[in-house]
């Protein structure tokens, strides 16, 4: 009934209660929506009804329906104004996942180490040998830079796996259903730079500690 009540304030060009409910649930969960596989229909629904949806979120949730045109495509996402965000207790990425997102973006877009498709193992190998990133990872999880052991490798791999799952929830990446070792960076991956530009430009100054 929640969506049915709220749709009375909407005048959609292409009316679809199911599609609106799907878009609304994803947007308010923090998902970034782009023209990609399972998101295509919802993406098109937002495209067709953007002015109406923009007004709806502004009135009903004091939120801004935003979009960004990245080099790989357009994506939509919901931004809450600061005063509303504090009331909702909206959580951002945990610090360890934020660090991963910053490193992955830097490797892809700044250092151009990867294309939009890569494997977990490729990523682990680069992180394991990166002179700027490796010390941060060791300090965060091990307390200090240490020699390579089975434990350090297990720790690194777990961090990569956990982080990829969190980024997929946001719609920033897609993990292959045929081969879970492979993943793809989606257009919404560019959102990392919109949020963490300062950290990306100043990796040496990032403070990492496991305390």
JSON list of C-alpha atoms in Angstrom, two decimals, residues 47-123:
[
{"chain": "A", "resi": 47, "resn": "UNK", "atom": "CA", "xyz": [14.56, 8.30, -18.21]},
{"chain": "A", "resi": 48, "resn": "UNK", "atom": "CA", "xyz": [10.95, 8.53, -19.40]},
{"chain": "A", "resi": 49, "resn": "UNK", "atom": "CA", "xyz": [9.65, 10.02, -16.16]},
{"chain": "A", "resi": 50, "resn": "UNK", "atom": "CA", "xyz": [12.59, 11.97, -14.77]},
{"chain": "A", "resi": 51, "resn": "UNK", "atom": "CA", "xyz": [10.88, 15.39, -14.18]},
{"chain": "A", "resi": 52, "resn": "UNK", "atom": "CA", "xyz": [7.96, 13.76, -12.36]},
{"chain": "A", "resi": 53, "resn": "UNK", "atom": "CA", "xyz": [10.21, 11.48, -10.30]},
{"chain": "A", "resi": 54, "resn": "UNK", "atom": "CA", "xyz": [12.56, 14.36, -9.46]},
{"chain": "A", "resi": 55, "resn": "UNK", "atom": "CA", "xyz": [9.66, 16.36, -8.02]},
{"chain": "A", "resi": 56, "resn": "UNK", "atom": "CA", "xyz": [8.30, 13.31, -6.23]},
{"chain": "A", "resi": 57, "resn": "UNK", "atom": "CA", "xyz": [11.53, 12.57, -4.32]},
{"chain": "A", "resi": 58, "resn": "UNK", "atom": "CA", "xyz": [12.03, 16.22, -3.51]},
{"chain": "A", "resi": 59, "resn": "UNK", "atom": "CA", "xyz": [8.52, 16.52, -2.02]},
{"chain": "A", "resi": 60, "resn": "UNK", "atom": "CA", "xyz": [8.15, 13.13, -0.36]},
{"chain": "A", "resi": 61, "resn": "UNK", "atom": "CA", "xyz": [11.69, 12.45, 0.93]},
{"chain": "A", "resi": 62, "resn": "UNK", "atom": "CA", "xyz": [13.51, 15.79, 0.69]},
{"chain": "A", "resi": 63, "resn": "UNK", "atom": "CA", "xyz": [15.92, 13.97, -1.61]},
{"chain": "A", "resi": 64, "resn": "UNK", "atom": "CA", "xyz": [17.44, 14.75, -4.98]},
{"chain": "A", "resi": 65, "resn": "UNK", "atom": "CA", "xyz": [17.18, 12.33, -7.88]},
{"chain": "A", "resi": 66, "resn": "UNK", "atom": "CA", "xyz": [20.55, 12.90, -9.56]},
{"chain": "A", "resi": 67, "resn": "UNK", "atom": "CA", "xyz": [22.30, 11.59, -12.63]},
{"chain": "A", "resi": 68, "resn": "UNK", "atom": "CA", "xyz": [25.78, 11.64, -14.07]},
{"chain": "A", "resi": 69, "resn": "UNK", "atom": "CA", "xyz": [27.00, 11.01, -17.58]},
{"chain": "A", "resi": 70, "resn": "UNK", "atom": "CA", "xyz": [30.25, 9.07, -17.28]},
{"chain": "A", "resi": 71, "resn": "UNK", "atom": "CA", "xyz": [32.50, 8.16, -20.17]},
{"chain": "A", "resi": 72, "resn": "UNK", "atom": "CA", "xyz": [30.92, 4.69, -20.17]},
{"chain": "A", "resi": 73, "resn": "UNK", "atom": "CA", "xyz": [27.29, 5.70, -19.77]},
{"chain": "A", "resi": 74, "resn": "UNK", "atom": "CA", "xyz": [24.68, 7.50, -17.71]},
{"chain": "A", "resi": 75, "resn": "UNK", "atom": "CA", "xyz": [23.51, 6.49, -14.24]},
{"chain": "A", "resi": 76, "resn": "UNK", "atom": "CA", "xyz": [20.92, 7.66, -11.71]},
{"chain": "A", "resi": 77, "resn": "UNK", "atom": "CA", "xyz": [21.13, 7.76, -7.93]},
{"chain": "A", "resi": 78, "resn": "UNK", "atom": "CA", "xyz": [19.35, 9.33, -4.97]},
{"chain": "A", "resi": 79, "resn": "UNK", "atom": "CA", "xyz": [20.98, 11.97, -2.77]},
{"chain": "A", "resi": 80, "resn": "UNK", "atom": "CA", "xyz": [19.46, 12.93, 0.55]},
{"chain": "A", "resi": 81, "resn": "UNK", "atom": "CA", "xyz": [19.96, 16.43, 1.85]},
{"chain": "A", "resi": 82, "resn": "UNK", "atom": "CA", "xyz": [22.22, 16.53, 4.91]},
{"chain": "A", "resi": 83, "resn": "UNK", "atom": "CA", "xyz": [19.50, 17.17, 7.47]},
{"chain": "A", "resi": 84, "resn": "UNK", "atom": "CA", "xyz": [17.39, 14.27, 6.17]},
{"chain": "A", "resi": 85, "resn": "UNK", "atom": "CA", "xyz": [20.39, 11.95, 5.89]},
{"chain": "A", "resi": 86, "resn": "UNK", "atom": "CA", "xyz": [21.15, 12.39, 9.57]},
{"chain": "A", "resi": 87, "resn": "UNK", "atom": "CA", "xyz": [17.58, 11.52, 10.54]},
{"chain": "A", "resi": 88, "resn": "UNK", "atom": "CA", "xyz": [17.57, 8.40, 8.39]},
{"chain": "A", "resi": 89, "resn": "UNK", "atom": "CA", "xyz": [20.98, 7.25, 9.67]},
{"chain": "A", "resi": 90, "resn": "UNK", "atom": "CA", "xyz": [21.98, 6.44, 6.11]},
{"chain": "A", "resi": 91, "resn": "UNK", "atom": "CA", "xyz": [25.24, 4.51, 6.18]},
{"chain": "A", "resi": 92, "resn": "UNK", "atom": "CA", "xyz": [28.04, 5.11, 3.75]},
{"chain": "A", "resi": 93, "resn": "UNK", "atom": "CA", "xyz": [30.65, 2.54, 2.87]},
{"chain": "A", "resi": 94, "resn": "UNK", "atom": "CA", "xyz": [32.72, 1.36, 5.82]},
{"chain": "A", "resi": 95, "resn": "UNK", "atom": "CA", "xyz": [36.24, 2.77, 5.81]},
{"chain": "A", "resi": 96, "resn": "UNK", "atom": "CA", "xyz": [37.85, -0.49, 4.67]},
{"chain": "A", "resi": 97, "resn": "UNK", "atom": "CA", "xyz": [35.52, -0.72, 1.67]},
{"chain": "A", "resi": 98, "resn": "UNK", "atom": "CA", "xyz": [35.97, 2.97, 0.91]},
{"chain": "A", "resi": 99, "resn": "UNK", "atom": "CA", "xyz": [39.74, 2.42, 0.77]},
{"chain": "A", "resi": 100, "resn": "UNK", "atom": "CA", "xyz": [39.21, -0.46, -1.65]},
{"chain": "A", "resi": 101, "resn": "UNK", "atom": "CA", "xyz": [36.98, 1.66, -3.89]},
{"chain": "A", "resi": 102, "resn": "UNK", "atom": "CA", "xyz": [39.57, 4.44, -3.96]},
{"chain": "A", "resi": 103, "resn": "UNK", "atom": "CA", "xyz": [42.39, 2.03, -4.81]},
{"chain": "A", "resi": 104, "resn": "UNK", "atom": "CA", "xyz": [40.39, 0.26, -7.51]},
{"chain": "A", "resi": 105, "resn": "UNK", "atom": "CA", "xyz": [39.41, 3.55, -9.12]},
{"chain": "A", "resi": 106, "resn": "UNK", "atom": "CA", "xyz": [43.00, 4.78, -9.01]},
{"chain": "A", "resi": 107, "resn": "UNK", "atom": "CA", "xyz": [44.31, 1.61, -10.64]},
{"chain": "A", "resi": 108, "resn": "UNK", "atom": "CA", "xyz": [41.67, 1.73, -13.36]},
{"chain": "A", "resi": 109, "resn": "UNK", "atom": "CA", "xyz": [41.25, 5.41, -14.21]},
{"chain": "A", "resi": 110, "resn": "UNK", "atom": "CA", "xyz": [44.43, 7.11, -12.99]},
{"chain": "A", "resi": 111, "resn": "UNK", "atom": "CA", "xyz": [47.12, 4.48, -13.54]},
{"chain": "A", "resi": 112, "resn": "UNK", "atom": "CA", "xyz": [45.16, 2.69, -16.29]},
{"chain": "A", "resi": 113, "resn": "UNK", "atom": "CA", "xyz": [46.23, -0.76, -15.10]},
{"chain": "A", "resi": 114, "resn": "UNK", "atom": "CA", "xyz": [42.92, -2.41, -16.02]},
{"chain": "A", "resi": 115, "resn": "UNK", "atom": "CA", "xyz": [40.13, -2.19, -18.57]},
{"chain": "A", "resi": 116, "resn": "UNK", "atom": "CA", "xyz": [36.53, -2.32, -17.34]},
{"chain": "A", "resi": 117, "resn": "UNK", "atom": "CA", "xyz": [36.73, -6.13, -17.08]},
{"chain": "A", "resi": 118, "resn": "UNK", "atom": "CA", "xyz": [39.22, -7.93, -14.85]},
{"chain": "A", "resi": 119, "resn": "UNK", "atom": "CA", "xyz": [39.65, -10.84, -12.45]},
{"chain": "A", "resi": 120, "resn": "UNK", "atom": "CA", "xyz": [40.03, -10.91, -8.69]},
{"chain": "A", "resi": 121, "resn": "UNK", "atom": "CA", "xyz": [43.45, -12.51, -9.06]},
{"chain": "A", "resi": 122, "resn": "UNK", "atom": "CA", "xyz": [44.70, -9.75, -11.37]},
{"chain": "A", "resi": 123, "resn": "UNK", "atom": "CA", "xyz": [43.61, -7.19, -8.81]}
]
